[in-house]
PDB file of C-alpha atoms in Angstrom:
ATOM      1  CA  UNK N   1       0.000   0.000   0.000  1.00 38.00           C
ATOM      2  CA  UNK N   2       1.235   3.037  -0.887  1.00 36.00           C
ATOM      3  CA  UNK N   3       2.516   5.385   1.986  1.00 36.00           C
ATOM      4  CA  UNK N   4      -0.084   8.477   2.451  1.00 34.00           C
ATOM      5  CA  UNK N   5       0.918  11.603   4.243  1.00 35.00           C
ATOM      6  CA  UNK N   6      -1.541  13.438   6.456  1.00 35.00           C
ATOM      7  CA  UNK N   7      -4.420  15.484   4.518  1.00 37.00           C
ATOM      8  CA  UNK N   8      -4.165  12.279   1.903  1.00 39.00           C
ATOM      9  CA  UNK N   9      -1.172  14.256  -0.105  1.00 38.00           C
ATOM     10  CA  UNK N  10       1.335  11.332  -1.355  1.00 39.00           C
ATOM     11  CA  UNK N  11       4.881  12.330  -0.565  1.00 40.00           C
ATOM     12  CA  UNK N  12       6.080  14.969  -2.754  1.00 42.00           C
ATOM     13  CA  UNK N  13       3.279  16.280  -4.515  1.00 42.00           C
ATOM     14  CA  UNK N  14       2.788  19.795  -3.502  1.00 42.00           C
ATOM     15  CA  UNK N  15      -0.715  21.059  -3.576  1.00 41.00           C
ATOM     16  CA  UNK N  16      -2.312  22.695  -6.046  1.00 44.00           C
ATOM     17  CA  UNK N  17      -2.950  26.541  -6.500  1.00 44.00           C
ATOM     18  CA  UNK N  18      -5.446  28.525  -8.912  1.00 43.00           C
ATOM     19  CA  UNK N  19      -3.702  30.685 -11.328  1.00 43.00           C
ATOM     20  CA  UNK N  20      -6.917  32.857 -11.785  1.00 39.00           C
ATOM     21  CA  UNK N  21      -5.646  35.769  -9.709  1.00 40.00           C
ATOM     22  CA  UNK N  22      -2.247  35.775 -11.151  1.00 40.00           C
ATOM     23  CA  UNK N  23      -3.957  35.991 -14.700  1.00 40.00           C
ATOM     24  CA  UNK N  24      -6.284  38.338 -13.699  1.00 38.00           C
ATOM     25  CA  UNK N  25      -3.417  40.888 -12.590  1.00 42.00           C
ATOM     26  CA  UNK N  26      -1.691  40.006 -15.367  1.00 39.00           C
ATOM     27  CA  UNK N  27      -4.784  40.861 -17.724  1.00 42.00           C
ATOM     28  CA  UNK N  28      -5.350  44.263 -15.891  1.00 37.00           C
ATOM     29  CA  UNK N  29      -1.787  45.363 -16.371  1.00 39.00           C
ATOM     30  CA  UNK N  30      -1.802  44.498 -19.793  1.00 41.00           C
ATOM     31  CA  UNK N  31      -4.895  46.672 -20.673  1.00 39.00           C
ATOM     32  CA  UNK N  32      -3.590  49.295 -18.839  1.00 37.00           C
ATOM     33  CA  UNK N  33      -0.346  49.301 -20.944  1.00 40.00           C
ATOM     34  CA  UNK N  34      -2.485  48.733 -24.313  1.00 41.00           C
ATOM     35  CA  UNK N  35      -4.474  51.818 -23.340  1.00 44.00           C
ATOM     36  CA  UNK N  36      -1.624  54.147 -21.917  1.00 47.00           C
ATOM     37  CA  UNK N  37       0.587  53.307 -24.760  1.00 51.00           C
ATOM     38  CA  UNK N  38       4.389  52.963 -23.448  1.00 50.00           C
ATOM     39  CA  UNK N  39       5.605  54.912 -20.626  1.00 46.00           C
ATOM     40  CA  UNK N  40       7.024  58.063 -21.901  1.00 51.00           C
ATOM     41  CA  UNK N  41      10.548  59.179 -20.813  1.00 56.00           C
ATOM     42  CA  UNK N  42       9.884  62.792 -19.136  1.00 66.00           C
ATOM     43  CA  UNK N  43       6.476  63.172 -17.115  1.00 85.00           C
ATOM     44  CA  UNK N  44       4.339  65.765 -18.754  1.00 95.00           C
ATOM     45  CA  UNK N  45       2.553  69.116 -17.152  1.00 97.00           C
ATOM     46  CA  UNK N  46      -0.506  70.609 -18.274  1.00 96.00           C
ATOM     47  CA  UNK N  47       2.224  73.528 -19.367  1.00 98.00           C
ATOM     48  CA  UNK N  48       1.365  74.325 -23.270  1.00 98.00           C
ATOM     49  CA  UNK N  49       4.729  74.304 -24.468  1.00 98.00           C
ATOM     50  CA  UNK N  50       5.867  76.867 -27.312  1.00 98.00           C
ATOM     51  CA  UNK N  51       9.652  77.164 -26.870  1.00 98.00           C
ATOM     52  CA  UNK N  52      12.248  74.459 -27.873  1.00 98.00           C
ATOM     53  CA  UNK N  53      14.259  72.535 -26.089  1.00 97.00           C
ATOM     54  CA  UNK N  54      17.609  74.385 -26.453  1.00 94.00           C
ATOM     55  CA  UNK N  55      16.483  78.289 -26.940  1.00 89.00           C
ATOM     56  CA  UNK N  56      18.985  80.505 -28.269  1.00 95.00           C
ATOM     57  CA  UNK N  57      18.680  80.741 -32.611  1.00 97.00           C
ATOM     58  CA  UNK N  58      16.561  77.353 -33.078  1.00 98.00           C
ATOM     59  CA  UNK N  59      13.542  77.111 -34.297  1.00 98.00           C
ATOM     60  CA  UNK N  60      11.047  73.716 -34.033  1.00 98.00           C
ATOM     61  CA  UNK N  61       8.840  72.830 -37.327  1.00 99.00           C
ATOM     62  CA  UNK N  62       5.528  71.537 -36.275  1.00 99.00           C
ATOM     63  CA  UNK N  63       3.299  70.177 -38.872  1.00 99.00           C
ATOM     64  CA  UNK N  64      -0.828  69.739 -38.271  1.00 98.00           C
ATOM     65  CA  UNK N  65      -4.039  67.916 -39.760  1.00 98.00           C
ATOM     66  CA  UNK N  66      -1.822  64.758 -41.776  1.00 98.00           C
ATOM     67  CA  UNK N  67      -1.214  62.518 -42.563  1.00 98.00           C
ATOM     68  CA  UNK N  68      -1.894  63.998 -46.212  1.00 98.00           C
ATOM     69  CA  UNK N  69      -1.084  61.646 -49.477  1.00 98.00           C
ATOM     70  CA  UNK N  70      -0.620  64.803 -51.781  1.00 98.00           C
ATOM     71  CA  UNK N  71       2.114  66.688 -49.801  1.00 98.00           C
ATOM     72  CA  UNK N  72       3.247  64.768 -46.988  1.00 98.00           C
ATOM     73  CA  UNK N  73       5.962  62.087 -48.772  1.00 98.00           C
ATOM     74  CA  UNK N  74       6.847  65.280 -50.286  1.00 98.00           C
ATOM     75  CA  UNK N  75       7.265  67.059 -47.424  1.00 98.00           C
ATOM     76  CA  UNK N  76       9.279  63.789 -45.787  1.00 99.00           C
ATOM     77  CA  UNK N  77      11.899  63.995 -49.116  1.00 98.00           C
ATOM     78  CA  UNK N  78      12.606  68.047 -47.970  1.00 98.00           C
ATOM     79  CA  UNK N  79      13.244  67.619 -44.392  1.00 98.00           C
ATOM     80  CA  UNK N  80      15.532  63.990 -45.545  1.00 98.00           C
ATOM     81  CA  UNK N  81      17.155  65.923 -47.835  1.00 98.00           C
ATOM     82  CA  UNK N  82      18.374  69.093 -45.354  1.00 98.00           C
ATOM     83  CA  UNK N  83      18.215  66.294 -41.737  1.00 98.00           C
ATOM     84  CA  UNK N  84      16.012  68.175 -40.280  1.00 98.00           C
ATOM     85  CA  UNK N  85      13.002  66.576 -37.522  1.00 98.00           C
ATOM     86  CA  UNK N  86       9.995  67.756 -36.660  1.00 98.00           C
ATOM     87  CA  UNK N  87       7.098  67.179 -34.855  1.00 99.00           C
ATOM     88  CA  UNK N  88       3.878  65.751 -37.007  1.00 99.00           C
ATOM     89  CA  UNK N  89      -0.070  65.962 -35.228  1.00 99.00           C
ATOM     90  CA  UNK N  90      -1.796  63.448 -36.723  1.00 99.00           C
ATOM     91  CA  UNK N  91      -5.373  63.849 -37.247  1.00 98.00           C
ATOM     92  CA  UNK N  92      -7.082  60.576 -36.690  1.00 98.00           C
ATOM     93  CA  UNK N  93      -9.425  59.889 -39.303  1.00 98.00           C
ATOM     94  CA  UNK N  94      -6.472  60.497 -41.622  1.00 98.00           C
ATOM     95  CA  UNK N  95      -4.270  58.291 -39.592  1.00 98.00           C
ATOM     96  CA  UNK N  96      -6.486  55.194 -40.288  1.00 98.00           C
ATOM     97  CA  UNK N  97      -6.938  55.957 -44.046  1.00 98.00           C
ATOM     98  CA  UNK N  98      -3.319  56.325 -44.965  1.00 98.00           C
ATOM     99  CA  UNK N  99      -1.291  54.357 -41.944  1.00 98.00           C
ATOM    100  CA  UNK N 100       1.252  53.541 -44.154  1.00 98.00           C
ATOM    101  CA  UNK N 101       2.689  57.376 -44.413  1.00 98.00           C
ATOM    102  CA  UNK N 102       2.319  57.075 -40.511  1.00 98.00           C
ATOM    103  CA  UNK N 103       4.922  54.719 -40.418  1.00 98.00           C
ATOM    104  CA  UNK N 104       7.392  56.444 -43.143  1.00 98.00           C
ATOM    105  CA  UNK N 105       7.024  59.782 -40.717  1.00 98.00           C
ATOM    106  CA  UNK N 106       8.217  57.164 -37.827  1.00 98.00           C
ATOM    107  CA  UNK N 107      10.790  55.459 -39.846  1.00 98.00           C
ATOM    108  CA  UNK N 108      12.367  58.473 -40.781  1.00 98.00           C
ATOM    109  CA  UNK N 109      12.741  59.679 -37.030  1.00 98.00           C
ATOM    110  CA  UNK N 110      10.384  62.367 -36.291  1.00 98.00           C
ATOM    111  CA  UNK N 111       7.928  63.106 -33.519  1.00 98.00           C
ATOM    112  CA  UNK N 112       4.345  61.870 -33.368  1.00 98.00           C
ATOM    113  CA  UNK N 113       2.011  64.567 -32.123  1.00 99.00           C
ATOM    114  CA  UNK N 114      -1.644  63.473 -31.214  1.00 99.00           C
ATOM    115  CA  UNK N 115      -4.102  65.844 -32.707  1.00 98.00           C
ATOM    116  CA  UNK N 116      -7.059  64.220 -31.865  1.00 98.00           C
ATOM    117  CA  UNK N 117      -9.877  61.681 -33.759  1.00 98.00           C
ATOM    118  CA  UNK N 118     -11.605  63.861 -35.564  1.00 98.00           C
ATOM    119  CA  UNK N 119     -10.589  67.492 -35.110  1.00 98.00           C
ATOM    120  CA  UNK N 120     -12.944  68.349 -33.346  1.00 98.00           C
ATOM    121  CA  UNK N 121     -13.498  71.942 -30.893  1.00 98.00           C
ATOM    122  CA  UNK N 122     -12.968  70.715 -27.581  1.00 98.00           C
ATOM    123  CA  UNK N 123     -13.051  73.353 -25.650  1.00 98.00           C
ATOM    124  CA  UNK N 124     -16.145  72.428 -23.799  1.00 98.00           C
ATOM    125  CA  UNK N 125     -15.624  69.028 -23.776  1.00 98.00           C
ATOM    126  CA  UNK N 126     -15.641  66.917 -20.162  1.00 98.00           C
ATOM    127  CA  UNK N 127     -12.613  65.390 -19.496  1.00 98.00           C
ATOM    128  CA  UNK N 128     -13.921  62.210 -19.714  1.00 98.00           C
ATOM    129  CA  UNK N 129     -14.753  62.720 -23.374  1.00 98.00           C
ATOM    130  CA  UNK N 130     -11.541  64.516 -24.013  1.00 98.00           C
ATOM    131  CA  UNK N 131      -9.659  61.113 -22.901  1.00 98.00           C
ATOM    132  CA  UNK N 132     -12.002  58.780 -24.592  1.00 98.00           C
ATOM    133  CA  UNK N 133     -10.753  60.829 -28.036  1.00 98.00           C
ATOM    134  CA  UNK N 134      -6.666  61.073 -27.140  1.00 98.00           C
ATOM    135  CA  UNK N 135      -7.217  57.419 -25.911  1.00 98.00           C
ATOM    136  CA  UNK N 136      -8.592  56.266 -29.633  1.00 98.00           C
ATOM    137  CA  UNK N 137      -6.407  58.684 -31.430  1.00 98.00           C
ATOM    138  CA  UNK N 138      -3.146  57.318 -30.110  1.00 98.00           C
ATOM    139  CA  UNK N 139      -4.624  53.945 -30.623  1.00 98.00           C
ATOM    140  CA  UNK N 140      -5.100  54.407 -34.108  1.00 98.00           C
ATOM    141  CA  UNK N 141      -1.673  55.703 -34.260  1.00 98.00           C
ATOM    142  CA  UNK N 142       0.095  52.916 -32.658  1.00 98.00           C
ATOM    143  CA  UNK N 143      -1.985  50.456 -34.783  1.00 98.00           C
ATOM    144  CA  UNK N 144      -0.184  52.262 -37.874  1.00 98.00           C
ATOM    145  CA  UNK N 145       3.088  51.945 -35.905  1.00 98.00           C
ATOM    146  CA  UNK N 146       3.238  49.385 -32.523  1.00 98.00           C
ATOM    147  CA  UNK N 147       4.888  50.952 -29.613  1.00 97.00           C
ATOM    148  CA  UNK N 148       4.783  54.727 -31.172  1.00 98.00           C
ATOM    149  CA  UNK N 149       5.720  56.916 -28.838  1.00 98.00           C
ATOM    150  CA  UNK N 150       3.757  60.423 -28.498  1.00 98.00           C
ATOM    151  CA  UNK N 151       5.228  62.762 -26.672  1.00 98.00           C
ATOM    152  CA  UNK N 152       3.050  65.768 -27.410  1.00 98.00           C
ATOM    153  CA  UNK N 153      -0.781  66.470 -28.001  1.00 98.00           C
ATOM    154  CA  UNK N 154      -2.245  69.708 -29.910  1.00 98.00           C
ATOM    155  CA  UNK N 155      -5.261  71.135 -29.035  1.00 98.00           C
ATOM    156  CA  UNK N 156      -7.454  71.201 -32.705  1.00 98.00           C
ATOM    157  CA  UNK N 157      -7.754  74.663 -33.457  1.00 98.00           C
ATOM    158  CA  UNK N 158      -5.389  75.870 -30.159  1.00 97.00           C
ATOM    159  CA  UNK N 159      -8.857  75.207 -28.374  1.00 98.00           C
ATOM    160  CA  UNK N 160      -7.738  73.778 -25.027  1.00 98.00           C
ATOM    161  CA  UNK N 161     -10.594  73.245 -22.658  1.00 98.00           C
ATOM    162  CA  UNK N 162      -9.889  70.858 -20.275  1.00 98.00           C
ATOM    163  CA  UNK N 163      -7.612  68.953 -23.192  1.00 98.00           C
ATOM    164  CA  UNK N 164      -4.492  69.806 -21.744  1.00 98.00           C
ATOM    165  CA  UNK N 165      -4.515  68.299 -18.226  1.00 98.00           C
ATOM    166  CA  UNK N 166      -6.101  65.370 -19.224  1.00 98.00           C
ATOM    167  CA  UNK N 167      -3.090  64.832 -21.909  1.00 98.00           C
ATOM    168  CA  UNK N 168      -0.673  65.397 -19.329  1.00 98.00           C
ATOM    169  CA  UNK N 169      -2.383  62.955 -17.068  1.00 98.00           C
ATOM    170  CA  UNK N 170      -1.738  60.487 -19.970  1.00 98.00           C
ATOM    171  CA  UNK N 171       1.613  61.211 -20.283  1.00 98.00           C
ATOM    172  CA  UNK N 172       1.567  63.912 -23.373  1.00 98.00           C
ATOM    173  CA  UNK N 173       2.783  67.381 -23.476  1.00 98.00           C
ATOM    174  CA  UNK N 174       0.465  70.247 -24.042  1.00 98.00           C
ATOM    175  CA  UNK N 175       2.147  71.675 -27.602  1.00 98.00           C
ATOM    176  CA  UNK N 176       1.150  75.417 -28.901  1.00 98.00           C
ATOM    177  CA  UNK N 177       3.450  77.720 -30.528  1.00 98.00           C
ATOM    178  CA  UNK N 178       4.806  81.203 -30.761  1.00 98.00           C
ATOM    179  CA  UNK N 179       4.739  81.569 -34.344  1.00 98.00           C
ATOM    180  CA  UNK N 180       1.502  80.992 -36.665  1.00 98.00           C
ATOM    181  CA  UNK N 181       1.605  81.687 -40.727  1.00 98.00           C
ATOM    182  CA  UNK N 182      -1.881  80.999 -41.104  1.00 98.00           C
ATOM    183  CA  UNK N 183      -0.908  78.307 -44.002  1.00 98.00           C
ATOM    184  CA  UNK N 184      -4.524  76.703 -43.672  1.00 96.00           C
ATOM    185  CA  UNK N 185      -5.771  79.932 -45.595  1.00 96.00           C
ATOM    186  CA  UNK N 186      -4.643  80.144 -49.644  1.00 96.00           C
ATOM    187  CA  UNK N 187      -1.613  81.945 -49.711  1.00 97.00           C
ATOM    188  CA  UNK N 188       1.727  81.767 -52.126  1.00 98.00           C
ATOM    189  CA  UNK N 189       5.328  80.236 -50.898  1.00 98.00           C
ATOM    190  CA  UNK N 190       6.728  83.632 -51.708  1.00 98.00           C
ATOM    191  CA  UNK N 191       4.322  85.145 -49.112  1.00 98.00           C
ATOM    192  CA  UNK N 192       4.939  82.224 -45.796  1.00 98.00           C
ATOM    193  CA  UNK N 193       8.283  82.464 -46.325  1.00 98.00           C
ATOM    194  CA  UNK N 194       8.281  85.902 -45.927  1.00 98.00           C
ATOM    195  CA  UNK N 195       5.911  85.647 -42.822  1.00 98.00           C
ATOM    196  CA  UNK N 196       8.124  82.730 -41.389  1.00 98.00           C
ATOM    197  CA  UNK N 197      11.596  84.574 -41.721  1.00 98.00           C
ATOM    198  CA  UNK N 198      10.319  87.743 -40.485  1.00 98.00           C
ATOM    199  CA  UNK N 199       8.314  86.254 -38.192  1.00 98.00           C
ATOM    200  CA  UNK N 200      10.609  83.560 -36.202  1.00 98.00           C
ATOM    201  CA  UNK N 201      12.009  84.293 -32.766  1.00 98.00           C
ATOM    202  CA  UNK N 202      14.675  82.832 -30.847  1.00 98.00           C
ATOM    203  CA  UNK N 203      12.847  79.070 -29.601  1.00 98.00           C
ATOM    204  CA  UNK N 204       9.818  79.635 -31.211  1.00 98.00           C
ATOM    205  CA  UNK N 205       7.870  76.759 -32.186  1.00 98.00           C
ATOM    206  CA  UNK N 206       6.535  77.573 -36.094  1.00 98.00           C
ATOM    207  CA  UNK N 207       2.807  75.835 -36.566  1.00 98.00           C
ATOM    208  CA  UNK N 208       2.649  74.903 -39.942  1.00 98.00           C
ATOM    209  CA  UNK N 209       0.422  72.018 -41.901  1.00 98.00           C
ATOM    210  CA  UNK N 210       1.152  69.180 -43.840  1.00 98.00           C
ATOM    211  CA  UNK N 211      -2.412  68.145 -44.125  1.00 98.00           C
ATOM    212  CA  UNK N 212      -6.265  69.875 -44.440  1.00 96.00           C
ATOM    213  CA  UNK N 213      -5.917  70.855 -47.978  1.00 96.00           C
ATOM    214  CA  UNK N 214      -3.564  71.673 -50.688  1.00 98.00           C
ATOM    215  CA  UNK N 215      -0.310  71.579 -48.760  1.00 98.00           C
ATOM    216  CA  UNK N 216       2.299  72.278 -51.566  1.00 98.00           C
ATOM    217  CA  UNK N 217       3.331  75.973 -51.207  1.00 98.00           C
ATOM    218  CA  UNK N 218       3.612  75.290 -47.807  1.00 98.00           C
ATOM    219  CA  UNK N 219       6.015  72.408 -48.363  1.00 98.00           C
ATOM    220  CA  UNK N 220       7.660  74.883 -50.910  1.00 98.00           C
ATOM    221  CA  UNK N 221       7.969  77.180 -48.715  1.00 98.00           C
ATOM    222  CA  UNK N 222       9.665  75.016 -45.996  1.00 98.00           C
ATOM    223  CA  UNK N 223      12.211  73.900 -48.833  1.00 98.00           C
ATOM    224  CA  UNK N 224      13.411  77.476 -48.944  1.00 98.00           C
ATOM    225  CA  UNK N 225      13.139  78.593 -45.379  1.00 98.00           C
ATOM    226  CA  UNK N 226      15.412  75.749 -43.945  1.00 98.00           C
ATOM    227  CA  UNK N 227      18.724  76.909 -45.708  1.00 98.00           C
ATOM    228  CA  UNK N 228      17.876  80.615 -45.751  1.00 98.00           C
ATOM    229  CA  UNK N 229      17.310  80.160 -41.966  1.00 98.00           C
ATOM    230  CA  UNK N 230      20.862  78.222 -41.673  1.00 98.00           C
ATOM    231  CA  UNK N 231      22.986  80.630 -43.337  1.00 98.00           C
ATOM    232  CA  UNK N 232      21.735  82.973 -40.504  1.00 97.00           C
ATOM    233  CA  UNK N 233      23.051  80.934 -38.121  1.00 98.00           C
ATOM    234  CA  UNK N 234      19.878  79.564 -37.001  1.00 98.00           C
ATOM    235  CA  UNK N 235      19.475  75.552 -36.129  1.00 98.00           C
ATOM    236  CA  UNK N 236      16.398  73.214 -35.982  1.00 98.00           C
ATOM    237  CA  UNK N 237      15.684  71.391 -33.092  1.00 98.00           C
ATOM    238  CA  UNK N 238      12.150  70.005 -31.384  1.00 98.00           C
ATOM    239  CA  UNK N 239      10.399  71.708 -28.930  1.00 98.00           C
ATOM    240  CA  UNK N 240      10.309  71.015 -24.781  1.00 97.00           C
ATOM    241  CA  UNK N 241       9.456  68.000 -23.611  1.00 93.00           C
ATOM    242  CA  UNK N 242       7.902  70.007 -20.360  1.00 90.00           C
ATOM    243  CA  UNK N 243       6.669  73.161 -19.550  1.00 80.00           C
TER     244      UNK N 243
END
């Protein structure tokens, strides 16, 4: 007869234990992740940044309401061609029609802005509906590109609301700028790059757009500004990460 310890347990077999709670904790951490997106490196503030990081002659290109098929692999070629990054808010409608210039804007090392689902006014938005937005928006962006990080989140239209805190609370930057050249309106290269080199200032962030219509003399104009702008001792760089 085989030798039984006490509780009826034969020698050696330990007893066993439900995995349910462990997979349950597992499962909520997991969804949290999937919903939060990675963990970003600097902790954001409900700040709106408009400076860059370094001040001093730099200037940071920020480009809105993309991705855009027409001008925005055009647009990619120009800042390749003279290394220059910049920061891209990505509406989200657009992001889920044409992922796949998502992913060349990633691949070629620039910064993903979220600019919202469906551009939208949110200024008098609850915060619970402003999240449920960001929250879909940066999904759809990390479906066009796993593990995207977005550092930054524009306010459609500079219309903050509550917008702001509730991107800092998940982990994005508030992102404005100090110089506008109203490029959403018809207007000639000749004439932004005349309002971008007289208007840029020491760390100014430029708001510009890639996307929302014809896009092309604003992609001209960028081709002309970028070595004008160097050979007056001015560099590119990205904007603060905090406020």
């Amino acid at each position: 007869m085989s030798a039984i310890t006490h509780r009826g347990r034969r020698p050696g077999r330990r007893p066993r234990r439900s995995w349910v709670p462990l997979m349950l904790s597992v499962a909520v951490c997991l969804s949290a992740v999937t919903l939060a997106g990675p963990a970003q490196a600097v902790p954001a503030n409900d700040t709106i940044v408009d400076s860059t990081r370094r001040g001093g002659n730099t200037v940071a290109l920020t480009f809105d309401d993309g991705p855009n098929p027409a001008d925005t692999p055009r647009l990619l070629e120009v800042l390749r061609q003279h290394r220059v990054k910049a920061v891209f808010c990505l509406w989200g409608d657009y992001v889920l029609a044409h992922p796949d210039i998502v992913r060349a804007i990633a691949a070629d090392g620039h910064v993903l802005c979220n600019h919202s689902m469906h551009h939208d006014d949110m200024a008098s938005w609850e915060p619970e509906r402003v999240r449920a937005d960001l929250l879909q928006t940066s999904a759809a962006i990390r479906r066009a590109v796993p593990g995207a990080r977005i550092p930054y989140f524009r306010a459609p239209y500079g219309s903050w609301g509550q917008s702001g805190t509730v991107a800092a609370d998940l982990g994005m930057q508030p992102l404005g700028w100090r110089l506008a050249v109203a490029d959403w309106e018809p207007t000639p290269a000749d004439e932004l790059v005349r309002r971008i080199l007289e208007g840029v200032t020491p760390g100014a962030v430029v708001l510009l757009h890639d996307g929302g219509g014809d896009r092309s003399p604003t992609v001209d104009a960028v081709e002309r500004i970028i070595p004008d702008l160097r050979s007056r001792g001015w560099r590119f760089d990205l904007p603060a990460r905090r406020g």
